[in-house]
Coordinates of C-alpha atoms in Angstrom, one line a residue:
X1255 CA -21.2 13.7 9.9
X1256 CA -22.7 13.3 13.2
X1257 CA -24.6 10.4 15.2
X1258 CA -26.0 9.6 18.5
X1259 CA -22.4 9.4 19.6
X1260 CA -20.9 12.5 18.4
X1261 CA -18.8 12.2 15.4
X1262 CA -18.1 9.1 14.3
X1263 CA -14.4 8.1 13.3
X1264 CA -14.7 7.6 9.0
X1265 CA -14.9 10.6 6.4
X1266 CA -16.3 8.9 4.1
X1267 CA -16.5 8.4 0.7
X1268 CA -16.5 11.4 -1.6
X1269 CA -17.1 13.3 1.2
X1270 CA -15.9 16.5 0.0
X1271 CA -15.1 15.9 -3.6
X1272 CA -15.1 19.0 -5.5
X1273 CA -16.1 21.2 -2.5
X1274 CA -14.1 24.5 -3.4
X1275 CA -15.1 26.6 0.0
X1276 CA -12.9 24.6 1.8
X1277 CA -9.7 26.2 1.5
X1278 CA -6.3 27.4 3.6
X1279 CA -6.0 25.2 6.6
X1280 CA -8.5 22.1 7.1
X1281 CA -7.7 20.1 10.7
X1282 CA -9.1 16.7 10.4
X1283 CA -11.0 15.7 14.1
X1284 CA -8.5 13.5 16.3
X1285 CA -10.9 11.0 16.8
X1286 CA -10.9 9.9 13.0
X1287 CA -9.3 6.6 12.2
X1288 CA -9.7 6.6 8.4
X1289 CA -10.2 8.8 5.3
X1290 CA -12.3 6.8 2.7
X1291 CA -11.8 7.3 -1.3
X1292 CA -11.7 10.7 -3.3
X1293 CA -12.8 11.9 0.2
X1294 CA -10.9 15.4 -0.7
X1295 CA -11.0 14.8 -4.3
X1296 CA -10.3 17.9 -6.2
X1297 CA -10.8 20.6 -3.3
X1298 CA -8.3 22.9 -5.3
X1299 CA -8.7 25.9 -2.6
X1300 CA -6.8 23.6 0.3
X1301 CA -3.5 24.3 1.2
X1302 CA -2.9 22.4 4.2
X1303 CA -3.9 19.6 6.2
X1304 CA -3.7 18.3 9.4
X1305 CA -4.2 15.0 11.0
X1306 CA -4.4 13.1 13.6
X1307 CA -2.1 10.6 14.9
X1308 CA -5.2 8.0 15.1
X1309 CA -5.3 8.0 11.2
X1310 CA -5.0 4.9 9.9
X1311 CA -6.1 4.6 6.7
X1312 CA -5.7 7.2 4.0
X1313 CA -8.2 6.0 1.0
X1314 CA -7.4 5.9 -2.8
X1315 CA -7.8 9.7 -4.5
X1316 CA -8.3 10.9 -0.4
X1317 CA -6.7 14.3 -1.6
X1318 CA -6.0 13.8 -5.4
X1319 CA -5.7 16.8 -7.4
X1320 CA -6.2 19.1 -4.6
X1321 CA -3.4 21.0 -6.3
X1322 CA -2.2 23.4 -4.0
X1323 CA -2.3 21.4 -0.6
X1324 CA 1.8 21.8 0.0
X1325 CA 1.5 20.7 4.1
X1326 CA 0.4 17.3 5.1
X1327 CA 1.6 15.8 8.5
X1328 CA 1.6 11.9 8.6
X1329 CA 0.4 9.9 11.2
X1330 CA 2.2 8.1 13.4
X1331 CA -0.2 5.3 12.7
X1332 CA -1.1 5.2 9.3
X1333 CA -0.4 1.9 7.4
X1334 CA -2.5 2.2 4.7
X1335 CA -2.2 4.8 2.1
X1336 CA -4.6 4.0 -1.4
X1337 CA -3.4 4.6 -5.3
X1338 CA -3.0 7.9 -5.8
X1339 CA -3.9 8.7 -2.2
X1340 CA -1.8 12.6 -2.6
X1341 CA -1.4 12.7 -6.6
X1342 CA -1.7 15.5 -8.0
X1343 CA -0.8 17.7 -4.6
X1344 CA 1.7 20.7 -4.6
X1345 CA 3.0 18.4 -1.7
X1346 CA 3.6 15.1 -4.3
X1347 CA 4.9 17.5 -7.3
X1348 CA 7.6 18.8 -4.9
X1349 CA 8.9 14.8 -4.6
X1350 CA 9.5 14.4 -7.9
X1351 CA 12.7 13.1 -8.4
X1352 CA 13.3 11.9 -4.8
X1353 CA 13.3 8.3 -5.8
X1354 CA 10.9 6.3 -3.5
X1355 CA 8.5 8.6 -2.5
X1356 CA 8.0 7.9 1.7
X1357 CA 4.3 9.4 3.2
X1358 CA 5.9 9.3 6.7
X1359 CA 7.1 5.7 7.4
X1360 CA 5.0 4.0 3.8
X1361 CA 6.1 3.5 1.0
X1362 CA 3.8 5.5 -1.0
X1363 CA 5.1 7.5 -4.6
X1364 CA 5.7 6.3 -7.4
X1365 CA 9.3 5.2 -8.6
X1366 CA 11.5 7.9 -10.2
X1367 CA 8.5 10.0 -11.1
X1368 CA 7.2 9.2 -14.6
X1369 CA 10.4 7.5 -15.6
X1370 CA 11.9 4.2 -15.2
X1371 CA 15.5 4.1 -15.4
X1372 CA 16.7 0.6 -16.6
X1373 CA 19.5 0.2 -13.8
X1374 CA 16.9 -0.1 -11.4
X1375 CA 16.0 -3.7 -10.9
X1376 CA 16.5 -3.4 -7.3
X1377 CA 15.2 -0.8 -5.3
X1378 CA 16.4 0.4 -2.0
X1379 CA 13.2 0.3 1.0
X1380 CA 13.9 2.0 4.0
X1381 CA 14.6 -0.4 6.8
X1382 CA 11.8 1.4 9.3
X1383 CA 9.4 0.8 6.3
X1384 CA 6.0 0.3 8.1
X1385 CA 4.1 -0.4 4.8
X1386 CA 4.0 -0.5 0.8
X1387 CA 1.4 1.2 -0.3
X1388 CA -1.7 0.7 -3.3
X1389 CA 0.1 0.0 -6.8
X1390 CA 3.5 1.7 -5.7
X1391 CA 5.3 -1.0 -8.4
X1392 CA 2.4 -1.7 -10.8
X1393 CA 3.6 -2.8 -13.9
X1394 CA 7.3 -1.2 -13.3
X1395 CA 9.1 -3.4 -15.9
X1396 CA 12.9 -3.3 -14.8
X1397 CA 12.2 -4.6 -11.4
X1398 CA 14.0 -8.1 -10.9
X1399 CA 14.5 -8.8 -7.2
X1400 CA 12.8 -6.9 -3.9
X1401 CA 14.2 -7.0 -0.3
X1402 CA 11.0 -6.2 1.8
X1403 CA 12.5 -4.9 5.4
X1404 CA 11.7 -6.8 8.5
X1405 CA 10.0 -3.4 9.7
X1406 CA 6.7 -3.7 7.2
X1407 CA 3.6 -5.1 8.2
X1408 CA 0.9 -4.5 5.6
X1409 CA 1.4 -5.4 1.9
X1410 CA -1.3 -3.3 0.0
X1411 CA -3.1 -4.1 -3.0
X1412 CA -1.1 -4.1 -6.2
X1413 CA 2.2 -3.1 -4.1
X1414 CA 4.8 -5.3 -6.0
X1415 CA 2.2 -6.4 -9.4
X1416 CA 5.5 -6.5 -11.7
X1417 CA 6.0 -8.9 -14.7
X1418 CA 9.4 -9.2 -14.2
X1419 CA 10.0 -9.3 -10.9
X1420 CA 12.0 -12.8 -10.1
X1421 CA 12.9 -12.6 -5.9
X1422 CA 11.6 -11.9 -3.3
X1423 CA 13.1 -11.9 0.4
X1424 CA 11.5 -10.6 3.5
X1425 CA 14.2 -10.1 6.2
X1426 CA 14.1 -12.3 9.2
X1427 CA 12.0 -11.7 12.1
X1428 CA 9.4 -9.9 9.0
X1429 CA 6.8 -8.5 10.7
X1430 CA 4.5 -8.8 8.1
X1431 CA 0.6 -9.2 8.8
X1432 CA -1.4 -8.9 5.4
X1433 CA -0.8 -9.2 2.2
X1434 CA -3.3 -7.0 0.0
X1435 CA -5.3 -8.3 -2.9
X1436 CA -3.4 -8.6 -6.3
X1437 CA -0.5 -7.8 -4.2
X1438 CA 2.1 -9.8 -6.7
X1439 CA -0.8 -10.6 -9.7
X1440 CA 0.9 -10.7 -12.3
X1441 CA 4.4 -11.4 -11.4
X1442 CA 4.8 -14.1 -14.2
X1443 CA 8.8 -14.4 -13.2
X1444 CA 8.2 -15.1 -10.0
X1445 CA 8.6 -18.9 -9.4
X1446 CA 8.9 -19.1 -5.8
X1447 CA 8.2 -17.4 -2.4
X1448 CA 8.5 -17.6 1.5
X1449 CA 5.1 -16.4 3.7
X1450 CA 6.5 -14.7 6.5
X1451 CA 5.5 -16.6 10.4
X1452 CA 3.6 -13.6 11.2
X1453 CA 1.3 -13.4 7.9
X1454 CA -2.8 -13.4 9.2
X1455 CA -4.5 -12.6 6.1
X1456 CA -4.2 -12.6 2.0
X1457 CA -6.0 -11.2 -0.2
X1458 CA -8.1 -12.3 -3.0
X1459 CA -5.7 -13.0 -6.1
X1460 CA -2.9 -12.3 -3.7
X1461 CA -0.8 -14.4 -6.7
X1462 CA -2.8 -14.8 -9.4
X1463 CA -1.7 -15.3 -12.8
X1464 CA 1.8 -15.3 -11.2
X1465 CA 4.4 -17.8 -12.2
X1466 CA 4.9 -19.1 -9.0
X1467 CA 5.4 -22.8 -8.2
X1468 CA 6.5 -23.2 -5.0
X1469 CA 5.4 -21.9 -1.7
X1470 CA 6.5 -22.1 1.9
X1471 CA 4.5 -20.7 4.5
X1472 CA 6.9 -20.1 8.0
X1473 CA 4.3 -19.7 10.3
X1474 CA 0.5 -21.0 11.2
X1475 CA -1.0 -17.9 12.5
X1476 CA -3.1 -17.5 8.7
X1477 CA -6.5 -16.9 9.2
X1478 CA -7.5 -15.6 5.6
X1479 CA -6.6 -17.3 2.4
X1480 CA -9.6 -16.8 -0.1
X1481 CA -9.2 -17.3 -3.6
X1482 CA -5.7 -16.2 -3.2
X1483 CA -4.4 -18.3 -6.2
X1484 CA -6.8 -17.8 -8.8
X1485 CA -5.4 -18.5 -12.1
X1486 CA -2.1 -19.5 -11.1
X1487 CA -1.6 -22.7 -13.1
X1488 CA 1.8 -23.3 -12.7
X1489 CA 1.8 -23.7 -8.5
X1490 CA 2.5 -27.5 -7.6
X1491 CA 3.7 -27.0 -4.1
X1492 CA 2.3 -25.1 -1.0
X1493 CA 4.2 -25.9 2.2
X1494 CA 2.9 -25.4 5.5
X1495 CA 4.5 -26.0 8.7
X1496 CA 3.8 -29.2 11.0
X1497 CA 1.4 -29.0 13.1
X1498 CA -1.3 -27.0 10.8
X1499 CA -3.9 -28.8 10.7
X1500 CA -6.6 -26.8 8.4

């Protein structure tokens, strides 16, 4: 994947799905700054990956079912990590009952495996949590209340989509920047919730077809709010500080 410029910083989409003569070790160039969707898909003959620390985006399916990939470094950059980003790796299997699964400092495994044990309606983050990644919560139904540390700054799509899910804190001084598309869709117990100061953008149906009614937003750095409430019939209050004028 060359251009006029040398290589560019993207694998891209489907890049290498399927492609079994890549195998042992595979070094990903340090120039590249994101790995796009079912990049790695299925390359079954890989067994270990390296990359760079100027990854920042690891896309859905990146290396899904590229079963025996056991060694993967991550990033000292990377915030965002899609569903199902390393299912299906010997490196996710050997997880499996860790709890929350971390992908260096995100969030990134699902809960407890393919269980859901009902004394869980509060799980633990790690308090250098840099970010929650695609549908890590989706539909887990014991969840009741969520603590997100001050330490995460991206909110990925679908992180916290859980019916019963009634609280939600972020710590002071959050550091929180976006919050992905359908991040709480869904959350029909949800009745109330506090944007964190830093918050730039949310996603499309960030809280739609959620039960919330009341919002307060701490801070008036927003630049993106499109079509974040979509379905959300019950809202009757959005608060915004003084002094924002649009």
């Amino acid at each position: 994947y060359k251009n006029q410029e040398g290589y560019p910083d993207v694998v891209p989409y489907q890049a290498f799905a399927n492609f079994d003569k890549l195998s042992g070790t595979v070094p990903i160039p340090n120039n590249i700054k994101s790995i796009k969707q079912n990049a790695f898909y299925s390359c079954s003959s890989i067994e270990a990956v390296t990359l760079p620390d100027t990854l920042e985006e690891l896309g859905g399916g990146a290396f899904m079912y590229c079963s025996k990939l056991a060694s993967i470094n991550a990033p000292s950059n990377l915030k965002k990590v899609g569903q199902n980003a390393l299912n299906g790796t010997a490196w996710m299997n050997n997880q499996r009952g860790a709890g929350l699964i971390y992908f260096g400092k995100v969030l990134c495994g699902r809960l407890y495996g393919d269980t859901y044990p009902e004394d869980v309606t509060q799980p633990s983050i790690k308090s250098d949590t840099v970010a929650i990644a695609d549908s890590v919560f989706i539909n887990y139904p014991y969840i009741e209340k969520i603590i997100i540390p001050k330490s995460v700054e991206y909110l990925a799509p679908r992180a916290l989509s859980c019916r019963e899910l009634k609280s939600v804190t972020f710590e002071n001084d959050s550091q929180l920047d976006e919050i992905g598309s359908q991040a709480f869709y869904g959350c029909k117990s949800l009745t109330s919730i506090e944007i964190p100061k830093n918050v730039t953008k949310i996603g499309v149906n960030a809280f739609s077809a959620s039960g919330l009614t009341d919002i307060v937003f701490k801070g008036s750095k927003l630049k993106s709010l499109r079509a974040a409430f979509v379905d959300a019939g019950k809202l009757k209050n959005i608060i915004f500080p003084v002094g924002v004028e649009s």
